[in-house]
Amino acid sequence: MNYKLDGISISNYGARPATSGQCFALNGMLDLPKRIGKTEHDWGTTVEPFVQSSDIQLDGRLLTLHVVVKAENLDAFKNTCIACKVLSTTYNSYDVVCRDEIKVRELGQYLFVQVDFWQNKYSLKPITIIPSISGLFRLDGFDLKRDFGISIAQSNNLLNTAKRIDVGTTEFYEKTNYRGLREISLRCSMIGNSFADVHNKMNQFQSLIMAPGMRTLATPKKILSLYFKDGIVVNIVRPNILQFTLKGISL
């Protein structure tokens, strides 16, 4: 993986990629930002999700670069990061600002440097794949396993019933048929042939879950209508293996 600051390789500044908890030196490059703005409204007897195209606005995201440098190269590298406008890898480029603290710690004869960049504008990619309309777990007809390489290790709250919507009254409120929303979560792994493969699949999957309208999740035990607002934090375990927890809001 190549890493560049404003089109110039980090090696030109005496820096080498390092890792911290993930496979690559840049953490966050496959994360999906959360939605911002109002995502639903409680009407008292029902909760209305806001899922029109104009409602779906995404926050920015944090991109954290880890490198090692020698002491004599530290100041030049830090100054380059502070001035950087475009951070790029072999697979993508990101418009960024270095707004947070640059953290440095000693590591033998080298210095380990952590640089947090903020990507303020995140854009979803167009969906180009065609749904298989098959499989045990499907999202709007897309087979999670076949179309995205996603396996589900654990699910939570799929079969639960949401709590009732409480209405403030002077007397005890007895109605129980008006129900709110509930969060479900799926602990997932994505496996592909290469990092380029999972990079593309994750971008396609994120575009699907953040598309306007409600999503339909078909499972072996239940079919759910849901939407997504929390984003995804992706752990790149190996170049072709990703792990993440998918959280959705079900009606």
XYZ file of C-alpha atoms in Angstrom:
251
model
C 0.000 0.000 0.000
C 1.338 3.407 -0.980
C 0.565 6.465 1.160
C 0.892 10.004 -0.155
C 0.475 13.507 1.255
C -0.600 15.956 -1.449
C 0.654 13.535 -4.089
C 4.092 12.934 -2.546
C 5.002 9.592 -0.989
C 5.556 9.628 2.785
C 8.925 7.980 2.127
C 10.122 11.318 0.706
C 9.815 12.690 4.243
C 11.691 9.792 5.822
C 8.509 8.088 7.038
C 7.578 4.425 6.787
C 4.089 2.922 7.246
C 3.350 1.395 10.642
C 0.312 -0.424 11.993
C -1.752 -0.039 15.137
C -4.526 -2.575 15.650
C -5.260 -3.072 11.964
C -3.631 -4.497 8.874
C -2.694 -1.197 7.201
C -1.129 2.065 8.333
C -4.303 4.067 7.637
C -7.270 3.330 9.911
C -10.802 4.429 9.020
C -10.549 4.305 5.234
C -13.449 1.838 5.014
C -15.562 3.319 7.823
C -19.039 4.607 7.034
C -19.869 7.897 8.822
C -23.066 8.159 10.831
C -26.044 10.142 9.643
C -26.462 13.690 10.922
C -29.606 15.767 11.322
C -32.980 14.454 12.411
C -33.456 10.781 11.550
C -36.956 10.106 12.954
C -39.897 11.749 14.739
C -42.078 10.385 17.544
C -45.724 11.265 16.875
C -46.988 9.702 20.102
C -48.660 6.712 18.484
C -46.003 5.941 15.903
C -42.403 6.796 15.076
C -41.741 8.093 11.575
C -38.296 7.396 10.057
C -36.853 10.165 7.913
C -35.430 8.269 4.942
C -36.022 10.517 1.958
C -33.016 11.419 -0.149
C -32.940 14.939 1.308
C -32.957 13.509 4.853
C -29.839 11.386 4.413
C -26.810 13.483 5.252
C -23.566 11.905 6.390
C -21.062 13.205 8.887
C -17.340 13.368 8.141
C -14.956 10.676 9.317
C -11.614 10.266 11.034
C -8.662 8.863 9.083
C -5.672 7.961 11.252
C -2.243 7.498 9.696
C 0.511 5.636 11.567
C 4.171 5.939 10.577
C 7.654 5.625 12.023
C 10.308 8.275 11.422
C 13.739 9.133 12.705
C 14.064 12.158 14.973
C 15.788 14.288 12.332
C 12.764 13.855 9.984
C 10.027 14.460 12.549
C 9.494 18.209 12.172
C 9.435 18.102 8.372
C 6.933 15.240 8.410
C 4.660 16.938 10.965
C 4.698 20.209 9.021
C 3.767 18.343 5.845
C 0.831 16.687 7.628
C -0.388 20.019 8.992
C -0.339 21.513 5.484
C -1.812 18.423 3.799
C -5.061 18.823 1.835
C -5.202 15.444 0.049
C -4.297 12.147 1.686
C -4.134 9.246 -0.755
C -3.501 5.518 -0.886
C -3.176 3.034 -3.713
C -6.979 2.727 -3.767
C -8.441 6.146 -3.030
C -7.863 9.837 -2.306
C -9.376 11.864 0.535
C -9.792 15.614 0.980
C -8.630 16.162 4.556
C -7.501 18.612 7.200
C -5.120 17.855 10.064
C -7.115 19.469 12.870
C -6.194 17.301 15.862
C -3.077 16.638 17.905
C -0.204 14.776 16.260
C 0.920 12.142 18.747
C 4.547 11.010 18.974
C 6.167 8.340 21.118
C 9.631 6.835 21.177
C 10.104 3.403 19.647
C 13.776 2.440 19.921
C 15.786 4.526 17.485
C 12.581 5.588 15.715
C 9.565 7.685 16.631
C 6.054 6.308 16.225
C 3.775 9.042 14.893
C -0.036 9.027 14.856
C -1.701 11.657 12.697
C -5.478 12.160 12.790
C -6.933 13.615 9.600
C -10.567 14.671 9.231
C -12.405 14.009 5.986
C -15.293 16.457 6.162
C -17.165 15.378 3.022
C -17.875 11.714 2.416
C -19.649 10.591 -0.750
C -21.268 7.233 -1.422
C -20.442 5.323 -4.601
C -23.095 4.382 -7.202
C -24.427 0.838 -6.825
C -23.262 -1.170 -9.820
C -23.848 -4.794 -8.766
C -27.050 -6.739 -9.420
C -28.833 -8.531 -6.534
C -28.766 -12.332 -6.578
C -32.281 -12.640 -5.033
C -31.153 -15.696 -3.068
C -29.499 -16.757 0.168
C -30.456 -17.098 3.845
C -29.717 -13.459 4.668
C -30.812 -10.907 2.065
C -30.983 -7.131 2.089
C -33.339 -5.780 -0.588
C -32.731 -8.958 -2.562
C -28.937 -8.795 -2.279
C -27.489 -12.027 -0.929
C -25.156 -10.881 1.851
C -22.917 -13.907 1.367
C -22.813 -14.170 -2.428
C -22.991 -10.497 -3.387
C -20.862 -8.971 -0.613
C -18.947 -11.857 0.965
C -20.626 -11.117 4.321
C -21.093 -13.818 6.958
C -23.063 -13.154 10.150
C -21.461 -14.513 13.306
C -24.040 -13.216 15.765
C -27.334 -11.333 15.765
C -29.066 -9.424 18.554
C -32.719 -8.386 18.978
C -33.939 -9.864 15.703
C -36.962 -11.461 17.391
C -37.590 -8.877 20.123
C -40.600 -6.554 20.318
C -39.992 -2.836 20.728
C -41.094 -1.153 23.948
C -44.365 0.772 23.897
C -44.510 4.479 23.160
C -45.203 6.189 26.498
C -47.532 9.181 26.504
C -47.368 11.660 29.378
C -50.792 11.731 31.053
C -52.074 12.592 34.523
C -53.415 9.045 34.869
C -51.689 5.735 34.295
C -51.338 5.156 30.545
C -52.676 1.679 29.773
C -52.400 1.340 26.003
C -49.714 -1.099 24.893
C -50.335 -1.457 21.163
C -48.369 1.648 20.116
C -44.772 0.512 19.753
C -41.592 2.402 19.033
C -38.419 1.460 17.213
C -35.822 -1.095 18.216
C -32.184 -1.531 17.372
C -30.902 -4.762 15.910
C -27.232 -5.586 15.444
C -25.382 -8.083 13.291
C -21.757 -8.992 13.965
C -20.313 -9.505 10.492
C -17.226 -10.582 8.608
C -16.538 -9.758 4.982
C -14.154 -11.949 3.017
C -12.923 -11.288 -0.507
C -10.191 -12.287 -2.923
C -8.020 -9.241 -2.184
C -8.122 -5.835 -0.538
C -9.265 -4.316 -3.827
C -12.170 -6.776 -3.783
C -13.336 -6.053 -0.212
C -12.722 -2.322 -0.742
C -15.192 -2.348 -3.635
C -17.687 -4.633 -1.876
C -17.718 -2.500 1.267
C -18.305 0.667 -0.761
C -21.195 -1.027 -2.570
C -22.672 -2.351 0.673
C -22.523 1.052 2.347
C -24.264 2.663 -0.614
C -27.027 0.070 -0.296
C -27.714 0.570 3.403
C -27.701 4.371 3.080
C -29.910 4.464 -0.019
C -33.183 6.435 0.341
C -36.191 4.525 1.665
C -36.546 1.563 3.985
C -34.510 -1.617 3.611
C -35.949 -5.137 3.783
C -33.838 -7.645 5.681
C -34.806 -11.272 5.111
C -33.491 -13.797 7.648
C -34.262 -17.506 8.108
C -36.655 -16.642 10.964
C -38.089 -13.221 10.161
C -38.386 -10.446 7.580
C -37.707 -6.950 8.910
C -38.252 -3.440 7.598
C -35.434 -1.213 8.810
C -33.140 1.734 8.159
C -29.584 2.602 9.118
C -28.178 5.728 10.750
C -25.211 4.784 12.972
C -22.540 4.202 10.343
C -19.994 1.370 10.438
C -16.570 1.055 12.033
C -14.530 -1.451 10.014
C -11.622 -3.460 11.391
C -9.285 -4.583 8.601
C -8.036 -7.867 10.038
C -6.200 -8.992 6.914
C -5.998 -7.503 3.435
C -8.990 -9.611 2.366
C -10.873 -9.917 5.702
C -12.986 -7.196 7.356
C -14.936 -7.284 10.600
C -17.713 -4.881 11.619
C -20.993 -4.602 13.516
C -24.008 -3.513 11.511
C -26.685 -1.684 13.515
C -30.127 -1.059 12.094
C -33.386 0.441 13.363
C -36.431 -1.762 12.854
C -40.080 -0.727 12.794
